[in-house]
XYZ file of N, CA and C in Angstrom:
744
model
N 0.840 -1.199 0.000
C 0.000 0.000 0.000
C 0.879 1.255 0.000
N 0.563 2.188 -0.850
C 1.351 3.423 -0.932
C 1.146 4.270 0.314
N 2.217 4.904 0.759
C 2.137 5.772 1.926
C 1.555 7.120 1.524
N 0.561 7.583 2.264
C -0.034 8.877 1.971
C 1.007 9.962 2.206
N 1.240 10.783 1.187
C 2.323 11.750 1.290
C 1.995 12.932 2.183
N 0.790 13.476 2.050
C 0.429 14.658 2.836
C -0.474 14.259 3.994
N -0.063 14.630 5.219
C -0.782 14.170 6.412
C -1.527 15.302 7.124
N -1.830 16.373 6.405
C -2.464 17.544 7.014
C -3.698 17.191 7.826
N -4.640 16.529 7.197
C -5.919 16.301 7.876
C -5.831 15.211 8.929
N -4.884 14.321 8.772
C -4.649 13.322 9.819
C -4.088 14.003 11.068
N -3.161 14.930 10.873
C -2.580 15.678 11.990
C -3.646 16.511 12.706
N -4.448 17.229 11.928
C -5.487 18.068 12.525
C -6.568 17.236 13.205
N -6.834 16.063 12.680
C -7.810 15.170 13.313
C -7.349 14.788 14.712
N -6.055 14.515 14.855
C -5.518 14.150 16.169
C -5.537 15.341 17.126
N -5.186 16.514 16.618
C -5.105 17.693 17.474
C -6.486 18.139 17.945
N -7.447 18.151 17.037
C -8.797 18.612 17.375
C -9.718 17.487 17.855
N -9.182 16.258 17.832
C -9.954 15.087 18.268
C -11.290 15.003 17.518
N -11.193 15.207 16.220
C -12.366 15.167 15.351
C -11.933 14.609 13.997
N -12.701 13.706 13.438
C -12.332 13.058 12.178
C -12.562 14.001 11.003
N -11.496 14.339 10.285
C -11.598 15.163 9.084
C -11.289 14.281 7.874
N -12.322 13.762 7.262
C -12.168 12.866 6.118
C -12.574 13.592 4.845
N -11.597 13.908 4.011
C -11.858 14.670 2.790
C -12.813 13.962 1.829
N -12.922 12.645 1.947
C -13.778 11.881 1.047
C -15.219 11.793 1.542
N -15.449 12.287 2.756
C -16.787 12.187 3.345
C -17.567 13.474 3.111
N -18.859 13.336 2.935
C -19.707 14.501 2.654
C -19.749 15.497 3.809
N -19.379 15.048 5.005
C -19.431 15.922 6.182
C -18.142 16.720 6.390
N -17.172 16.548 5.481
C -15.851 17.151 5.673
C -15.910 18.656 5.912
N -16.566 19.391 5.026
C -16.566 20.849 5.146
C -17.317 21.318 6.391
N -18.392 20.636 6.741
C -19.099 20.984 7.972
C -18.225 20.715 9.190
N -17.445 19.640 9.129
C -16.581 19.269 10.255
C -15.513 20.320 10.524
N -14.856 20.791 9.458
C -13.803 21.785 9.684
C -14.407 23.142 10.035
N -15.589 23.423 9.492
C -16.259 24.688 9.810
C -16.626 24.733 11.284
N -17.102 23.624 11.823
C -17.484 23.566 13.237
C -16.289 23.816 14.151
N -15.099 23.464 13.680
C -13.888 23.666 14.476
C -13.231 25.014 14.184
N -13.862 25.814 13.316
C -13.317 27.136 13.009
C -12.072 27.087 12.146
N -11.972 26.059 11.306
C -10.799 25.891 10.454
C -11.121 26.342 9.025
N -10.239 27.152 8.468
C -10.331 27.516 7.054
C -9.023 27.108 6.394
N -9.107 26.602 5.181
C -7.910 26.163 4.460
C -7.900 26.841 3.095
N -6.852 27.616 2.840
C -6.782 28.353 1.578
C -5.414 28.154 0.932
N -5.409 27.999 -0.390
C -4.159 27.887 -1.130
C -3.572 29.269 -1.369
N -2.259 29.355 -1.283
C -1.597 30.627 -1.571
C -1.564 30.884 -3.079
N -1.561 29.825 -3.861
C -1.528 29.944 -5.321
C -2.894 29.578 -5.883
N -3.444 30.419 -6.739
C -4.759 30.141 -7.325
C -4.661 29.552 -8.726
N -3.645 29.936 -9.458
C -3.509 29.446 -10.830
C -2.056 29.565 -11.268
N -1.706 28.788 -12.278
C -0.338 28.847 -12.800
C -0.379 28.840 -14.333
N 0.692 29.328 -14.924
C 0.850 29.290 -16.374
C 2.095 28.469 -16.680
N 1.904 27.379 -17.415
C 3.028 26.500 -17.738
C 3.044 26.200 -19.235
N 4.158 25.718 -19.686
C 4.259 25.299 -21.074
C 3.403 24.057 -21.263
N 2.895 23.897 -22.467
C 1.976 22.786 -22.751
C 2.593 21.443 -22.410
N 3.869 21.313 -22.592
C 4.544 20.042 -22.333
C 4.527 19.669 -20.840
N 4.285 20.684 -19.994
C 4.300 20.455 -18.541
C 2.905 20.195 -17.957
N 1.859 20.355 -18.759
C 0.493 20.268 -18.239
C 0.205 18.940 -17.542
N 0.630 17.852 -18.148
C 0.349 16.537 -17.560
C 0.989 16.356 -16.190
N 2.013 17.150 -15.887
C 2.707 17.011 -14.609
C 2.049 17.799 -13.479
N 1.102 18.707 -13.831
C 0.480 19.536 -12.786
C -1.030 19.365 -12.724
N -1.555 18.432 -13.475
C -2.983 18.131 -13.418
C -3.203 16.767 -12.778
N -4.412 16.543 -12.279
C -4.716 15.252 -11.686
C -4.851 15.340 -10.179
N -4.759 14.197 -9.520
C -5.005 14.128 -8.080
C -3.816 14.601 -7.237
N -2.668 14.694 -7.834
C -1.518 15.119 -7.045
C -0.325 15.430 -7.929
N 0.589 16.224 -7.396
C 1.783 16.572 -8.141
C 2.828 17.059 -7.141
N 4.046 17.074 -7.564
C 5.132 17.554 -6.717
C 5.123 19.081 -6.680
N 5.326 19.670 -5.496
C 5.364 21.132 -5.375
C 6.430 21.741 -6.284
N 7.489 20.998 -6.496
C 8.582 21.526 -7.317
C 8.146 21.792 -8.754
N 7.027 21.173 -9.169
C 6.519 21.384 -10.517
C 5.889 22.765 -10.686
N 5.408 23.348 -9.599
C 4.736 24.656 -9.710
C 5.476 25.768 -8.964
N 6.433 25.397 -8.150
C 7.191 26.407 -7.409
C 8.616 26.399 -7.921
N 8.809 27.107 -9.014
C 10.130 27.219 -9.629
C 10.135 28.448 -10.525
N 11.263 28.761 -11.090
C 11.390 29.984 -11.896
C 10.863 29.830 -13.324
N 10.409 28.641 -13.689
C 9.907 28.417 -15.043
C 8.383 28.566 -15.130
N 7.729 28.660 -13.959
C 6.269 28.711 -13.912
C 5.810 30.089 -13.433
N 4.797 30.643 -14.104
C 4.202 31.911 -13.661
C 3.044 31.584 -12.725
N 3.025 32.220 -11.558
C 2.015 31.916 -10.541
C 1.094 33.111 -10.283
N -0.194 32.832 -10.118
C -1.153 33.843 -9.671
C -1.461 33.548 -8.200
N -1.330 34.562 -7.369
C -1.448 34.347 -5.932
C -2.829 34.712 -5.387
N -3.160 34.069 -4.289
C -4.460 34.212 -3.627
C -4.385 35.160 -2.434
N -3.338 35.945 -2.370
C -3.061 36.768 -1.194
C -4.197 37.716 -0.838
N -4.806 38.341 -1.827
C -5.876 39.309 -1.557
C -7.047 38.643 -0.843
N -7.423 37.454 -1.283
C -8.543 36.739 -0.649
C -8.192 36.321 0.774
N -6.955 35.909 0.968
C -6.505 35.513 2.311
C -6.553 36.710 3.256
N -6.064 37.852 2.793
C -6.073 39.059 3.620
C -7.499 39.517 3.919
N -8.403 39.297 2.981
C -9.809 39.658 3.197
C -10.419 38.808 4.310
N -10.122 37.526 4.321
C -10.616 36.637 5.379
C -10.044 37.049 6.730
N -8.766 37.377 6.748
C -8.120 37.810 7.990
C -8.762 39.094 8.501
N -9.018 40.025 7.586
C -9.614 41.311 7.957
C -11.011 41.139 8.555
N -11.756 40.159 8.050
C -13.120 39.938 8.514
C -13.184 39.077 9.767
N -12.045 38.519 10.185
C -12.009 37.652 11.365
C -10.886 38.091 12.293
N -11.114 39.165 13.069
C -10.079 39.678 13.971
C -9.554 38.587 14.889
N -8.255 38.604 15.132
C -7.597 37.668 16.039
C -7.475 36.254 15.474
N -7.790 36.083 14.205
C -7.614 34.778 13.580
C -6.129 34.414 13.605
N -5.840 33.142 13.778
C -4.455 32.678 13.728
C -4.195 32.110 12.340
N -3.061 32.479 11.758
C -2.734 32.072 10.396
C -1.519 31.144 10.431
N -1.691 29.961 9.876
C -0.623 28.968 9.861
C -0.228 28.642 8.423
N 1.051 28.388 8.218
C 1.520 27.927 6.916
C 1.952 26.472 7.041
N 1.824 25.729 5.937
C 2.228 24.320 5.954
C 3.325 24.038 4.934
N 4.031 25.086 4.523
C 5.067 24.880 3.507
C 6.463 24.777 4.114
N 6.534 24.569 5.431
C 7.845 24.453 6.065
C 8.626 25.750 5.966
N 9.882 25.664 5.562
C 10.704 26.869 5.426
C 10.283 27.687 4.210
N 9.644 27.036 3.249
C 9.161 27.747 2.067
C 10.264 28.009 1.061
N 9.881 28.270 -0.182
C 10.864 28.545 -1.242
C 11.471 29.938 -1.105
N 12.556 30.155 -1.808
C 13.247 31.438 -1.758
C 12.913 32.310 -2.976
N 11.911 31.941 -3.724
C 11.524 32.719 -4.901
C 11.084 34.121 -4.505
N 11.478 35.119 -5.273
C 11.184 36.515 -4.943
C 9.686 36.797 -4.893
N 8.948 36.304 -5.884
C 7.514 36.596 -5.906
C 6.805 35.927 -4.728
N 7.229 34.723 -4.387
C 6.658 34.012 -3.233
C 6.905 34.795 -1.955
N 8.153 35.176 -1.730
C 8.518 35.905 -0.519
C 7.778 37.239 -0.438
N 7.596 37.891 -1.584
C 6.880 39.167 -1.612
C 5.437 38.994 -1.167
N 4.768 37.955 -1.668
C 3.368 37.723 -1.315
C 3.233 37.316 0.152
N 4.100 36.450 0.610
C 4.050 35.986 2.001
C 4.283 37.148 2.967
N 5.138 38.104 2.570
C 5.445 39.239 3.442
C 4.231 40.133 3.689
N 3.204 40.010 2.847
C 1.987 40.811 3.010
C 1.094 40.272 4.136
N 1.342 39.035 4.544
C 0.512 38.383 5.564
C 1.269 38.414 6.883
N 0.764 39.154 7.840
C 1.464 39.326 9.113
C 1.261 38.138 10.051
N 2.256 37.925 10.888
C 2.173 36.975 12.008
C 1.829 35.548 11.587
N 2.424 35.092 10.490
C 2.222 33.705 10.082
C 2.967 32.780 11.041
N 2.297 31.738 11.476
C 2.919 30.714 12.320
C 3.311 29.566 11.399
N 4.599 29.325 11.284
C 5.092 28.321 10.347
C 5.108 26.927 10.968
N 4.319 26.027 10.401
C 4.316 24.632 10.820
C 5.305 23.860 9.957
N 5.853 22.782 10.490
C 6.713 21.956 9.645
C 5.842 21.337 8.556
N 6.438 21.050 7.440
C 5.684 20.495 6.319
C 5.011 19.175 6.703
N 3.741 19.000 6.305
C 3.036 17.747 6.590
C 3.324 16.663 5.563
N 4.246 16.935 4.655
C 4.571 15.969 3.608
C 5.525 14.902 4.129
N 5.221 13.661 3.832
C 6.078 12.561 4.251
C 7.369 12.497 3.443
N 7.466 13.295 2.390
C 8.703 13.318 1.612
C 9.596 14.490 2.026
N 9.112 15.309 2.979
C 9.934 16.425 3.474
C 11.061 15.868 4.337
N 12.196 16.517 4.289
C 13.355 16.029 5.021
C 13.305 16.361 6.511
N 13.796 15.434 7.324
C 13.968 15.657 8.760
C 15.340 15.133 9.136
N 15.802 15.479 10.321
C 17.118 15.034 10.776
C 17.174 13.513 10.863
N 18.345 12.975 10.652
C 18.537 11.526 10.684
C 18.111 10.960 12.035
N 17.407 9.844 11.989
C 17.004 9.167 13.221
C 15.681 9.633 13.791
N 15.068 10.640 13.171
C 13.788 11.168 13.667
C 12.642 10.590 12.841
N 11.615 10.080 13.532
C 10.438 9.577 12.836
C 9.601 10.759 12.374
N 9.233 10.751 11.113
C 8.596 11.926 10.511
C 7.253 12.271 11.133
N 6.338 11.314 11.189
C 4.991 11.664 11.641
C 4.971 12.145 13.091
N 5.609 11.453 14.039
C 5.637 11.968 15.416
C 6.279 13.351 15.505
N 7.285 13.601 14.652
C 7.947 14.908 14.621
C 6.964 15.983 14.165
N 6.213 15.687 13.104
C 5.201 16.632 12.618
C 4.160 16.910 13.691
N 3.628 15.850 14.285
C 2.563 15.990 15.269
C 3.013 16.821 16.465
N 4.226 16.589 16.926
C 4.754 17.346 18.061
C 4.865 18.828 17.724
N 5.375 19.137 16.530
C 5.520 20.532 16.106
C 4.155 21.207 15.983
N 3.202 20.550 15.347
C 1.877 21.144 15.143
C 1.149 21.324 16.459
N 1.242 20.346 17.345
C 0.565 20.458 18.637
C 1.109 21.622 19.452
N 2.416 21.864 19.353
C 3.039 22.931 20.142
C 2.697 24.317 19.608
N 2.305 24.395 18.336
C 2.070 25.701 17.714
C 0.594 26.036 17.506
N -0.217 25.010 17.298
C -1.649 25.258 17.140
C -2.224 25.414 18.530
N -2.578 26.639 18.848
C -2.927 26.989 20.222
C -4.347 26.567 20.561
N -4.596 25.274 20.462
C -5.910 24.734 20.819
C -5.824 24.321 22.283
N -5.746 25.320 23.164
C -5.520 25.064 24.586
C -6.729 24.398 25.220
N -6.437 23.431 26.073
C -7.506 22.746 26.784
C -7.439 23.064 28.279
N -6.983 24.277 28.597
C -6.883 24.664 30.006
C -8.244 24.676 30.671
N -9.269 24.977 29.890
C -10.635 24.931 30.401
C -11.360 23.741 29.773
N -10.712 22.565 29.828
C -11.233 21.383 29.140
C -12.645 21.027 29.570
N -12.932 21.136 30.855
C -14.275 20.783 31.325
C -15.317 21.720 30.729
N -14.984 23.022 30.713
C -15.905 23.979 30.110
C -16.078 23.700 28.625
N -14.982 23.318 27.951
C -15.058 23.062 26.519
C -16.028 21.916 26.227
N -15.931 20.833 27.013
C -16.816 19.692 26.804
C -18.265 20.090 27.044
N -18.489 20.944 28.031
C -19.852 21.398 28.296
C -20.371 22.265 27.162
N -19.474 23.105 26.620
C -19.881 23.967 25.517
C -20.284 23.137 24.299
N -19.638 21.970 24.146
C -19.992 21.088 23.050
C -21.435 20.603 23.202
N -21.860 20.407 24.450
C -23.151 19.787 24.719
C -24.274 20.808 24.899
N -23.927 21.967 25.444
C -24.951 22.953 25.750
C -25.170 23.916 24.587
N -26.400 24.279 24.356
C -26.703 25.254 23.322
C -26.684 26.647 23.945
N -26.627 27.658 23.105
C -26.646 29.029 23.601
C -27.934 29.302 24.371
N -29.029 28.664 23.987
C -30.296 28.880 24.691
C -30.249 28.353 26.126
N -29.560 27.232 26.323
C -29.397 26.704 27.676
C -28.554 27.666 28.524
N -27.476 28.143 27.913
C -26.609 29.087 28.621
C -27.377 30.364 28.937
N -28.129 30.851 27.962
C -28.881 32.097 28.147
C -29.929 31.941 29.247
N -30.540 30.762 29.341
C -31.526 30.503 30.395
C -30.882 30.625 31.771
N -29.639 30.152 31.893
C -28.924 30.284 33.167
C -28.554 31.741 33.450
N -28.191 32.452 32.399
C -27.870 33.878 32.564
C -29.093 34.625 33.087
N -30.251 34.311 32.527
C -31.494 34.935 32.996
C -31.770 34.579 34.453
N -31.534 33.314 34.807
C -31.833 32.828 36.159
C -31.012 33.540 37.231
N -29.803 33.974 36.894
C -28.931 34.599 37.892
C -28.822 36.115 37.713
N -29.819 36.683 37.059
C -29.909 38.138 36.921
C -29.887 38.792 38.306
N -29.094 39.837 38.439
C -29.041 40.578 39.689
C -28.107 40.010 40.733
N -27.533 38.843 40.461
C -26.596 38.231 41.398
C -25.177 38.755 41.147
N -24.333 38.772 42.175
C -22.965 39.274 41.978
C -22.082 38.286 41.216
N -21.291 38.811 40.299
C -20.292 38.041 39.557
C -18.947 38.729 39.728
N -17.868 37.999 39.453
C -16.531 38.566 39.556
C -15.788 38.436 38.235
N -15.146 39.522 37.814
C -14.287 39.453 36.636
C -13.005 38.721 37.022
N -12.162 38.463 36.047
C -10.900 37.765 36.322
C -10.014 38.569 37.260
N -10.184 39.896 37.262
C -9.404 40.755 38.164
C -10.150 41.019 39.477
N -11.197 40.207 39.726
C -11.950 40.236 40.982
C -12.776 41.516 41.184
N -13.193 42.106 40.092
C -14.094 43.248 40.169
C -15.533 42.729 40.165
N -16.294 43.120 41.187
C -17.670 42.624 41.285
C -18.602 43.446 40.387
N -19.549 42.751 39.778
C -20.548 43.432 38.957
C -21.851 42.639 38.978
N -22.927 43.320 38.590
C -24.231 42.683 38.448
C -24.822 43.105 37.106
N -25.808 42.373 36.650
C -26.443 42.715 35.387
C -27.944 42.479 35.470
N -28.652 43.119 34.557
C -30.076 42.844 34.392
C -30.295 42.388 32.954
N -31.289 41.561 32.744
C -31.581 41.032 31.409
C -32.682 41.873 30.777
N -32.451 42.298 29.542
C -33.399 43.148 28.830
C -34.229 42.339 27.837
N -35.330 42.925 27.416
C -36.270 42.231 26.527
C -35.693 41.958 25.143
N -34.648 42.710 24.740
C -34.082 42.536 23.407
C -32.968 41.496 23.370
N -32.974 40.559 24.337
C -31.952 39.501 24.429
C -30.550 40.086 24.586
N -30.442 40.948 25.560
C -29.140 41.494 25.928
C -29.122 41.669 27.439
N -27.930 41.891 27.989
C -27.838 42.198 29.411
C -27.277 43.598 29.570
N -27.656 44.237 30.646
C -27.160 45.575 30.954
C -26.302 45.472 32.206
N -25.019 45.813 32.061
C -24.112 45.792 33.205
C -24.397 47.006 34.075
N -24.712 46.769 35.334
C -25.052 47.845 36.261
C -23.769 48.462 36.795
N -23.656 49.771 36.703
C -22.462 50.440 37.203
C -22.481 51.904 36.878
N -21.321 52.544 37.042
C -21.226 53.978 36.769
C -21.467 54.291 35.285
N -21.028 53.381 34.418
C -21.221 53.567 32.984
C -21.899 52.318 32.422
N -23.186 52.173 32.674
C -23.883 50.969 32.218
C -23.919 50.863 30.702
N -23.784 49.654 30.207
C -23.933 49.422 28.771
C -24.422 48.009 28.542
N -24.906 47.774 27.328
C -25.534 46.495 27.010
C -24.580 45.546 26.296
N -24.763 44.245 26.571
C -24.031 43.190 25.879
C -25.073 42.224 25.333
N -25.098 42.049 24.017
C -26.143 41.230 23.410
C -25.859 39.736 23.571
N -26.913 38.971 23.430
C -26.823 37.503 23.497
C -25.867 36.963 22.438
N -25.801 37.628 21.293
C -24.941 37.149 20.209
C -23.466 37.189 20.591
N -23.103 38.091 21.512
C -21.723 38.132 21.988
C -21.363 36.847 22.715
N -22.283 36.359 23.533
C -22.043 35.114 24.266
C -21.991 33.930 23.299
N -22.866 33.949 22.308
C -22.884 32.866 21.327
C -21.581 32.841 20.538
N -21.083 34.014 20.157
C -19.833 34.099 19.410
C -18.682 33.547 20.244
N -18.650 33.912 21.529
C -17.588 33.433 22.413
C -17.630 31.917 22.555
N -18.829 31.353 22.651
C -18.980 29.906 22.787
C -18.479 29.169 21.554
N -18.758 29.715 20.390
C -18.405 29.049 19.140
C -16.929 29.221 18.799
N -16.427 30.442 18.922
C -15.087 30.753 18.432
C -13.995 30.710 19.499
N -14.371 30.832 20.755
C -13.360 30.831 21.822
C -13.798 29.975 23.011
N -14.152 28.714 22.784
C -14.631 27.880 23.888
C -13.565 27.596 24.943
N -12.285 27.740 24.555
C -11.197 27.430 25.471
C -10.486 28.688 25.978
N -11.135 29.848 25.866
C -10.495 31.109 26.272
C -10.057 31.054 27.738
N -8.772 31.217 27.969
C -8.240 31.157 29.328
C -8.364 32.487 30.060
N -8.603 33.558 29.298
C -8.742 34.888 29.896
C -9.458 35.795 28.899
N -9.999 36.925 29.367
C -10.734 37.831 28.465
C -9.914 38.301 27.268
N -8.607 38.426 27.460
C -7.752 38.894 26.380
C -7.772 38.005 25.157
N -8.149 36.724 25.340
C -8.223 35.803 24.201
C -9.303 36.201 23.211
N -10.272 37.020 23.672
C -11.331 37.476 22.769
C -10.866 38.615 21.871
N -9.711 39.202 22.202
C -9.184 40.363 21.474
C -10.252 41.454 21.411
N -10.476 42.001 20.250
C -11.454 43.089 20.103
C -12.735 42.623 19.418
N -13.022 41.338 19.539
C -14.144 40.783 18.797
C -15.480 40.955 19.514
N -15.458 41.173 20.823
C -16.689 41.183 21.606
C -16.882 42.473 22.377
N -18.125 42.800 22.644
C -18.455 43.887 23.556
C -18.312 43.361 24.986
N -17.636 44.099 25.837
C -17.512 43.723 27.241
C -16.858 42.377 27.473
N -15.666 42.131 26.904
C -15.034 40.813 27.024
C -14.818 40.350 28.460
N -14.486 41.274 29.363
C -14.263 40.889 30.762
C -15.530 40.329 31.394
N -16.673 40.932 31.052
C -17.952 40.481 31.611
C -18.412 39.174 30.955
N -18.234 39.091 29.633
C -18.614 37.869 28.923
C -17.826 36.682 29.467
N -16.512 36.868 29.610
C -15.653 35.779 30.103
C -16.049 35.384 31.524
N -16.286 36.381 32.380
C -16.635 36.102 33.775
C -17.929 35.303 33.884
N -18.912 35.679 33.096
C -20.215 34.997 33.148
C -20.112 33.580 32.606
N -19.421 33.408 31.457
C -19.325 32.090 30.858
C -18.462 31.123 31.669
N -17.587 31.660 32.499
C -16.716 30.801 33.295
C -17.194 30.660 34.740
N -18.396 31.128 34.996
C -18.987 30.995 36.342
C -19.695 29.625 36.439
N -19.472 28.909 37.550
C -20.059 27.575 37.719
C -21.576 27.597 37.749
N -22.178 28.754 38.059
C -23.638 28.840 38.052
C -24.193 28.816 36.626
N -23.392 29.308 35.689
C -23.827 29.327 34.297
C -23.584 27.988 33.634
N -22.422 27.398 33.922
C -22.111 26.066 33.426
C -22.357 25.064 34.535
N -23.565 24.590 34.628
C -23.896 23.585 35.631
C -23.579 22.206 35.073
N -22.932 21.372 35.880
C -22.607 19.998 35.450
C -23.880 19.209 35.231
């Protein structure tokens, strides 16, 4: 049996503890549920007719399209658009050290804060005596920040719907809560499915903020993990991490 050369989805399946099978109809829903997007840096290439058979079909060597003889059209604008629409998104590359081509380096330089993963290809070189797959898995696990520091909360978030969480939020209206910095606050629930934080400068936080946090940041270890994506991150984090809201 031939060895599968690219182990991307096998690696991610182990890290996210979810089966990502490209041949299954549920594949795209599966990666979407985990907040994973996969985009090619190259959208199209121009090659001589004699080379067409080498770059078409189910697979080809990267060296066939990443060289000075091939003209490449890059997908950088679309990638930057996705990043712009998803604040705090983490961007990973799977090309290892990457080629030294000028046009490649120019396009990659437009994408800030790329986290470089070792190549998932079984034909990529590693130091003598090192098993390739365990080496890949160790590198990816250390860099893909899928923290399970709040593992119990994460499992509950998998099972509980936003409506269940919201019902608990309603039930504890007016009760004292503490932010991560131990600042006490209370809230009231409004008819428009939002809460109003009671204080010197009261403001509203909508139900959709809590839903977004549950879906995109179930393992948030602190309010800062929400970046600038939510209204009142300190309050959202405090409420979602309170044992009264997440009842076993």
